[in-house]
């Protein structure tokens, strides 16, 4: 109902009146939050809907690679931690779907777009988790990259998104630490455990760098998103920050990043690193990754099998409403 009202408001208000647009641009430039009922350009609304819904989809689909290891975790402690982490990801998806709904698109529409293949999610979740070390690598690298991306979003110009990211970032910090702890244990374990940790790092390193998106020169929407305050830091700057932090962490672990061109640049005070295979990135984006079909099929299956829970909750809510009315 609220979503429908927002859609009606958007059709009436979004006439791109120059005065409204000027006032909007001034608020963004002053670092004010834009709220759901405020006037906004239709392109701003569309951009946010796409970004926030894709973020939500990524949190939900991201539960699948790790959920596969809950029953196979090597100890009760590890099982409890991983279970809590996967539960956190479900909560992140919920916060983000709620934030996206305030822009006038219903959750049902967003989920239908995901299941039909129209909507995207992070390419990183289309890679398999082959060993327990992958859970460590995901926590350390994937959640580490997510934090780099998401901390600036706490200052994004759209209020509901920024507020949702405060809790998400706190929990992602926990996720990154649990992953690094797993890698520490493996890197200081048996020879086989050390090999397992290095193998996981070798497989997850480059996909983690791709999480920041294509180079700035090939990212046509980035400039406008930066101007609107949706993004605060460019793709390339975030990627460089991640490499600089992770390269030093790898030294502590005693593992080697799989990049022969990685070296410290004294003049730039940052690491130089090798070329990313963007052909692979776009293949995965377009549905031809190692697990694209599997992940989407599992998500659609889970949605169908959970229909009775949604129906029961709706029926109970309707019953409560009738009871209160009586």
CSV table of C-alpha atoms in Angstrom, one decimal:
chain,number,residue,atom,x,y,z
A,1,UNK,CA,0.0,0.0,0.0
A,2,UNK,CA,2.8,2.4,0.9
A,3,UNK,CA,4.7,1.3,-2.2
A,4,UNK,CA,1.7,2.0,-4.4
A,5,UNK,CA,1.3,5.5,-2.9
A,6,UNK,CA,5.0,6.3,-3.5
A,7,UNK,CA,4.6,5.2,-7.2
A,8,UNK,CA,1.6,7.6,-7.6
A,9,UNK,CA,3.6,10.4,-5.9
A,10,UNK,CA,6.6,9.7,-8.2
A,11,UNK,CA,4.4,10.0,-11.3
A,12,UNK,CA,3.0,13.3,-10.2
A,13,UNK,CA,6.1,14.9,-8.7
A,14,UNK,CA,8.8,13.7,-11.0
A,15,UNK,CA,8.3,16.2,-13.8
A,16,UNK,CA,11.9,17.3,-13.6
A,17,UNK,CA,10.9,20.9,-12.8
A,18,UNK,CA,14.1,23.0,-13.0
A,19,UNK,CA,13.5,24.6,-9.6
A,20,UNK,CA,12.9,21.2,-7.9
A,21,UNK,CA,16.0,19.8,-9.6
A,22,UNK,CA,18.1,22.8,-8.5
A,23,UNK,CA,16.8,22.4,-4.9
A,24,UNK,CA,17.5,18.7,-5.0
A,25,UNK,CA,21.1,19.2,-6.2
A,26,UNK,CA,21.7,21.9,-3.5
A,27,UNK,CA,20.5,19.5,-0.8
A,28,UNK,CA,22.8,16.7,-2.1
A,29,UNK,CA,25.7,19.1,-2.3
A,30,UNK,CA,25.1,20.2,1.3
A,31,UNK,CA,25.3,16.5,2.4
A,32,UNK,CA,21.6,16.4,3.4
A,33,UNK,CA,19.8,13.1,3.4
A,34,UNK,CA,17.1,12.6,0.8
A,35,UNK,CA,14.0,10.9,2.4
A,36,UNK,CA,11.4,8.7,0.7
A,37,UNK,CA,8.7,11.4,0.4
A,38,UNK,CA,11.1,14.1,-0.8
A,39,UNK,CA,11.1,15.1,-4.4
A,40,UNK,CA,13.9,13.4,-6.4
A,41,UNK,CA,14.8,13.0,-10.1
A,42,UNK,CA,13.4,9.9,-11.7
A,43,UNK,CA,16.9,8.8,-12.7
A,44,UNK,CA,18.0,9.1,-9.1
A,45,UNK,CA,15.1,6.9,-8.0
A,46,UNK,CA,15.9,4.3,-10.7
A,47,UNK,CA,19.6,4.2,-9.9
A,48,UNK,CA,19.0,3.7,-6.2
A,49,UNK,CA,16.3,1.1,-6.8
A,50,UNK,CA,18.7,-0.9,-9.0
A,51,UNK,CA,21.7,-0.5,-6.6
A,52,UNK,CA,19.8,-1.2,-3.3
A,53,UNK,CA,17.9,-4.2,-4.7
A,54,UNK,CA,21.0,-5.7,-6.2
A,55,UNK,CA,22.7,-5.2,-2.9
A,56,UNK,CA,19.8,-7.0,-1.2
A,57,UNK,CA,19.9,-9.8,-3.8
A,58,UNK,CA,23.6,-10.3,-3.1
A,59,UNK,CA,23.1,-10.7,0.6
A,60,UNK,CA,20.4,-13.3,0.1
A,61,UNK,CA,22.2,-15.3,-2.7
A,62,UNK,CA,25.5,-14.9,-0.6
A,63,UNK,CA,24.0,-17.1,2.0
A,64,UNK,CA,24.1,-20.1,-0.3
A,65,UNK,CA,27.9,-20.8,-0.7
A,66,UNK,CA,28.4,-20.6,3.1
A,67,UNK,CA,25.2,-22.2,4.2
A,68,UNK,CA,26.5,-25.3,2.4
A,69,UNK,CA,29.2,-25.6,5.0
A,70,UNK,CA,27.2,-25.2,8.2
A,71,UNK,CA,26.7,-28.9,8.8
A,72,UNK,CA,30.4,-29.6,7.8
A,73,UNK,CA,32.1,-27.0,10.0
A,74,UNK,CA,35.1,-28.6,11.8
A,75,UNK,CA,33.8,-27.8,15.3
A,76,UNK,CA,30.7,-26.8,17.2
A,77,UNK,CA,32.2,-23.4,17.8
A,78,UNK,CA,32.8,-22.9,14.0
A,79,UNK,CA,29.3,-24.2,13.3
A,80,UNK,CA,27.7,-21.7,15.7
A,81,UNK,CA,29.7,-18.8,14.3
A,82,UNK,CA,28.9,-19.7,10.6
A,83,UNK,CA,25.3,-20.1,11.5
A,84,UNK,CA,25.2,-16.7,13.1
A,85,UNK,CA,26.9,-15.2,10.0
A,86,UNK,CA,24.5,-16.7,7.5
A,87,UNK,CA,21.6,-15.5,9.7
A,88,UNK,CA,23.1,-12.0,9.6
A,89,UNK,CA,23.2,-12.0,5.8
A,90,UNK,CA,19.4,-12.8,5.8
A,91,UNK,CA,18.9,-9.8,8.0
A,92,UNK,CA,21.0,-7.6,5.7
A,93,UNK,CA,18.8,-8.6,2.8
A,94,UNK,CA,15.7,-7.7,4.8
A,95,UNK,CA,17.0,-4.2,5.8
A,96,UNK,CA,17.9,-3.5,2.2
A,97,UNK,CA,14.7,-4.8,0.6
A,98,UNK,CA,12.8,-2.5,3.1
A,99,UNK,CA,15.0,0.4,2.1
A,100,UNK,CA,14.4,-0.2,-1.6
A,101,UNK,CA,10.7,-0.5,-1.1
A,102,UNK,CA,10.6,3.1,0.1
A,103,UNK,CA,11.5,4.1,-3.5
A,104,UNK,CA,8.2,2.8,-4.8
A,105,UNK,CA,9.1,-0.8,-6.0
A,106,UNK,CA,7.6,-3.7,-4.1
A,107,UNK,CA,9.6,-6.5,-2.7
A,108,UNK,CA,7.6,-8.9,-4.9
A,109,UNK,CA,8.7,-7.0,-8.0
A,110,UNK,CA,12.3,-7.0,-6.9
A,111,UNK,CA,12.3,-10.8,-6.2
A,112,UNK,CA,10.5,-11.5,-9.4
A,113,UNK,CA,13.3,-9.6,-11.3
A,114,UNK,CA,15.9,-11.7,-9.5
A,115,UNK,CA,14.3,-15.0,-10.2
A,116,UNK,CA,13.7,-14.1,-13.9
A,117,UNK,CA,17.3,-13.2,-14.3
A,118,UNK,CA,16.5,-9.5,-15.0
A,119,UNK,CA,18.2,-8.3,-11.8
A,120,UNK,CA,21.8,-8.9,-11.0
A,121,UNK,CA,23.7,-9.7,-7.8
A,122,UNK,CA,27.4,-9.7,-6.9
A,123,UNK,CA,29.4,-11.9,-9.3
A,124,UNK,CA,31.5,-13.2,-6.4
A,125,UNK,CA,28.7,-15.5,-5.3
A,126,UNK,CA,28.8,-17.5,-8.5
A,127,UNK,CA,32.0,-19.3,-7.5
A,128,UNK,CA,32.0,-22.6,-5.7
A,129,UNK,CA,33.2,-23.3,-2.1
A,130,UNK,CA,35.3,-26.4,-2.4
A,131,UNK,CA,36.9,-26.7,1.0
A,132,UNK,CA,36.6,-25.3,4.6
A,133,UNK,CA,39.4,-22.8,3.7
A,134,UNK,CA,37.0,-21.2,1.3
A,135,UNK,CA,34.8,-20.1,4.2
A,136,UNK,CA,37.9,-18.4,5.7
A,137,UNK,CA,38.8,-16.8,2.3
A,138,UNK,CA,35.2,-15.5,1.9
A,139,UNK,CA,35.2,-13.9,5.3
A,140,UNK,CA,38.6,-12.4,4.9
A,141,UNK,CA,38.5,-11.3,1.2
A,142,UNK,CA,34.8,-11.1,0.2
A,143,UNK,CA,33.5,-9.5,3.4
A,144,UNK,CA,36.7,-7.4,3.6
A,145,UNK,CA,35.9,-6.1,0.1
A,146,UNK,CA,32.3,-5.6,1.1
A,147,UNK,CA,33.3,-3.4,4.1
A,148,UNK,CA,35.5,-1.3,1.8
A,149,UNK,CA,32.4,-0.8,-0.4
A,150,UNK,CA,29.9,-0.3,2.3
A,151,UNK,CA,31.5,1.9,4.9
A,152,UNK,CA,31.2,4.9,2.5
A,153,UNK,CA,27.5,4.0,2.0
A,154,UNK,CA,26.8,5.0,5.6
A,155,UNK,CA,27.1,8.6,4.1
A,156,UNK,CA,25.2,7.9,0.9
A,157,UNK,CA,22.6,10.6,0.1
A,158,UNK,CA,19.5,8.5,0.5
A,159,UNK,CA,18.6,8.3,4.2
A,160,UNK,CA,17.0,4.8,4.4
A,161,UNK,CA,20.0,3.3,2.6
A,162,UNK,CA,22.5,5.1,4.8
A,163,UNK,CA,20.8,4.1,8.0
A,164,UNK,CA,20.5,0.5,7.0
A,165,UNK,CA,24.2,0.4,6.3
A,166,UNK,CA,25.2,1.3,9.8
A,167,UNK,CA,24.2,-2.0,11.3
A,168,UNK,CA,25.3,-3.9,8.2
A,169,UNK,CA,28.8,-2.6,8.4
A,170,UNK,CA,29.1,-3.5,12.1
A,171,UNK,CA,28.1,-7.0,11.4
A,172,UNK,CA,30.3,-7.3,8.3
A,173,UNK,CA,33.3,-6.3,10.4
A,174,UNK,CA,32.5,-9.4,12.6
A,175,UNK,CA,32.3,-11.5,9.4
A,176,UNK,CA,35.7,-10.3,8.1
A,177,UNK,CA,37.3,-11.1,11.5
A,178,UNK,CA,35.9,-14.6,11.7
A,179,UNK,CA,37.2,-15.3,8.2
A,180,UNK,CA,40.7,-14.0,9.0
A,181,UNK,CA,40.7,-16.1,12.2
A,182,UNK,CA,40.0,-19.2,10.1
A,183,UNK,CA,42.9,-18.3,7.8
A,184,UNK,CA,45.2,-17.7,10.7
A,185,UNK,CA,44.3,-21.2,12.1
A,186,UNK,CA,44.9,-22.9,8.8
A,187,UNK,CA,48.1,-20.9,7.9
A,188,UNK,CA,49.6,-22.0,11.3
A,189,UNK,CA,48.3,-25.6,11.1
A,190,UNK,CA,49.6,-28.7,9.3
A,191,UNK,CA,51.3,-28.6,5.9
A,192,UNK,CA,48.0,-29.7,4.3
A,193,UNK,CA,46.0,-27.0,6.0
A,194,UNK,CA,48.5,-24.4,4.8
A,195,UNK,CA,48.2,-25.6,1.3
A,196,UNK,CA,44.4,-25.5,1.6
A,197,UNK,CA,44.5,-21.9,2.8
A,198,UNK,CA,46.8,-20.9,-0.1
A,199,UNK,CA,44.6,-22.7,-2.6
A,200,UNK,CA,41.5,-20.8,-1.4
A,201,UNK,CA,43.3,-17.5,-1.6
A,202,UNK,CA,44.5,-18.3,-5.1
A,203,UNK,CA,40.9,-18.9,-6.2
A,204,UNK,CA,39.2,-16.0,-4.4
A,205,UNK,CA,41.7,-13.2,-4.9
A,206,UNK,CA,40.8,-12.0,-8.4
A,207,UNK,CA,37.0,-12.4,-8.1
A,208,UNK,CA,37.3,-10.3,-4.9
A,209,UNK,CA,39.0,-7.5,-6.8
A,210,UNK,CA,36.2,-7.7,-9.3
A,211,UNK,CA,33.7,-6.9,-6.6
A,212,UNK,CA,34.4,-3.2,-6.8
A,213,UNK,CA,33.0,-3.1,-10.3
A,214,UNK,CA,34.6,-2.2,-13.6
A,215,UNK,CA,37.4,0.4,-14.0
A,216,UNK,CA,36.2,4.0,-13.6
A,217,UNK,CA,36.8,4.6,-17.3
A,218,UNK,CA,34.3,1.8,-18.1
A,219,UNK,CA,31.7,2.6,-15.5
A,220,UNK,CA,29.4,5.1,-17.2
A,221,UNK,CA,27.0,5.5,-14.2
A,222,UNK,CA,29.7,6.2,-11.6
A,223,UNK,CA,30.2,9.9,-12.4
A,224,UNK,CA,26.5,10.7,-11.9
A,225,UNK,CA,26.3,8.5,-8.8
A,226,UNK,CA,29.2,10.4,-7.3
A,227,UNK,CA,27.6,13.7,-8.2
A,228,UNK,CA,24.4,12.7,-6.5
A,229,UNK,CA,26.2,11.4,-3.4
A,230,UNK,CA,25.0,7.8,-3.9
A,231,UNK,CA,28.7,6.8,-4.2
A,232,UNK,CA,31.4,8.5,-2.2
A,233,UNK,CA,34.5,6.8,-3.5
A,234,UNK,CA,35.3,5.5,-7.0
A,235,UNK,CA,35.6,1.9,-8.0
A,236,UNK,CA,39.4,2.1,-8.6
A,237,UNK,CA,40.1,4.0,-5.4
A,238,UNK,CA,38.2,1.4,-3.3
A,239,UNK,CA,40.0,-1.4,-5.1
A,240,UNK,CA,43.4,0.2,-4.4
A,241,UNK,CA,42.5,0.6,-0.8
A,242,UNK,CA,41.5,-3.0,-0.5
A,243,UNK,CA,44.8,-4.3,-2.2
A,244,UNK,CA,46.9,-2.1,0.1
A,245,UNK,CA,45.2,-3.4,3.3
A,246,UNK,CA,45.0,-7.1,2.2
A,247,UNK,CA,48.6,-7.3,0.9
A,248,UNK,CA,49.9,-6.5,4.4
A,249,UNK,CA,47.4,-8.9,6.0
A,250,UNK,CA,48.7,-11.7,3.8
A,251,UNK,CA,52.2,-11.1,5.0
A,252,UNK,CA,51.1,-11.7,8.6
A,253,UNK,CA,49.4,-14.9,7.5
A,254,UNK,CA,52.5,-16.1,5.6
A,255,UNK,CA,50.6,-16.7,2.4
A,256,UNK,CA,51.2,-15.3,-1.1
A,257,UNK,CA,48.8,-13.2,-3.1
A,258,UNK,CA,48.5,-14.9,-6.6
A,259,UNK,CA,49.8,-11.8,-8.5
A,260,UNK,CA,53.4,-11.8,-9.8
A,261,UNK,CA,53.1,-8.1,-10.5
A,262,UNK,CA,52.2,-7.1,-7.0
A,263,UNK,CA,54.9,-4.8,-5.6
A,264,UNK,CA,55.1,-1.8,-3.3
A,265,UNK,CA,55.3,1.5,-5.2
A,266,UNK,CA,57.4,3.9,-3.1
A,267,UNK,CA,56.4,7.0,-5.0
A,268,UNK,CA,52.7,6.3,-4.8
A,269,UNK,CA,52.9,4.7,-1.3
A,270,UNK,CA,50.6,2.0,-2.6
A,271,UNK,CA,50.9,-1.4,-4.2
A,272,UNK,CA,51.0,-1.9,-7.9
A,273,UNK,CA,49.0,-5.0,-9.0
A,274,UNK,CA,48.4,-6.9,-12.2
A,275,UNK,CA,45.7,-6.7,-14.8
A,276,UNK,CA,42.2,-8.1,-13.9
A,277,UNK,CA,40.6,-10.4,-16.3
A,278,UNK,CA,37.5,-8.3,-17.2
A,279,UNK,CA,36.4,-10.8,-19.8
A,280,UNK,CA,35.8,-13.2,-17.0
A,281,UNK,CA,34.0,-10.6,-15.0
A,282,UNK,CA,31.5,-9.9,-17.8
A,283,UNK,CA,31.0,-13.6,-18.5
A,284,UNK,CA,29.9,-14.1,-14.9
A,285,UNK,CA,27.8,-10.9,-14.9
A,286,UNK,CA,26.0,-12.3,-18.1
A,287,UNK,CA,25.2,-15.6,-16.5
A,288,UNK,CA,28.1,-17.8,-17.6
A,289,UNK,CA,30.0,-18.2,-14.3
A,290,UNK,CA,30.8,-21.5,-12.6
A,291,UNK,CA,27.6,-21.5,-10.4
A,292,UNK,CA,25.2,-18.9,-11.9
A,293,UNK,CA,22.5,-21.4,-12.9
A,294,UNK,CA,22.9,-23.4,-9.7
A,295,UNK,CA,22.7,-20.4,-7.4
A,296,UNK,CA,19.6,-19.0,-9.1
A,297,UNK,CA,17.9,-22.4,-9.2
A,298,UNK,CA,18.5,-22.9,-5.5
A,299,UNK,CA,17.1,-19.4,-4.8
A,300,UNK,CA,14.0,-20.0,-6.8
A,301,UNK,CA,13.5,-23.4,-5.2
A,302,UNK,CA,13.8,-22.0,-1.7
A,303,UNK,CA,11.3,-19.2,-2.5
A,304,UNK,CA,8.7,-21.8,-3.8
A,305,UNK,CA,9.2,-24.1,-0.8
A,306,UNK,CA,8.7,-21.2,1.6
A,307,UNK,CA,5.4,-20.1,0.0
A,308,UNK,CA,3.4,-21.8,2.8
A,309,UNK,CA,5.2,-19.8,5.5
A,310,UNK,CA,4.4,-16.5,3.7
A,311,UNK,CA,0.8,-17.6,3.1
A,312,UNK,CA,0.4,-18.6,6.8
A,313,UNK,CA,1.8,-15.3,8.0
A,314,UNK,CA,-0.5,-13.3,5.7
A,315,UNK,CA,-3.5,-15.3,6.8
A,316,UNK,CA,-2.7,-14.8,10.5
A,317,UNK,CA,-2.2,-11.0,9.9
A,318,UNK,CA,-5.6,-10.8,8.1
A,319,UNK,CA,-7.2,-12.8,11.0
A,320,UNK,CA,-5.7,-10.4,13.5
A,321,UNK,CA,-7.0,-7.4,11.6
A,322,UNK,CA,-10.6,-8.9,11.5
A,323,UNK,CA,-10.4,-9.8,15.1
A,324,UNK,CA,-9.4,-6.3,16.1
A,325,UNK,CA,-12.1,-4.8,13.9
A,326,UNK,CA,-14.8,-7.0,15.5
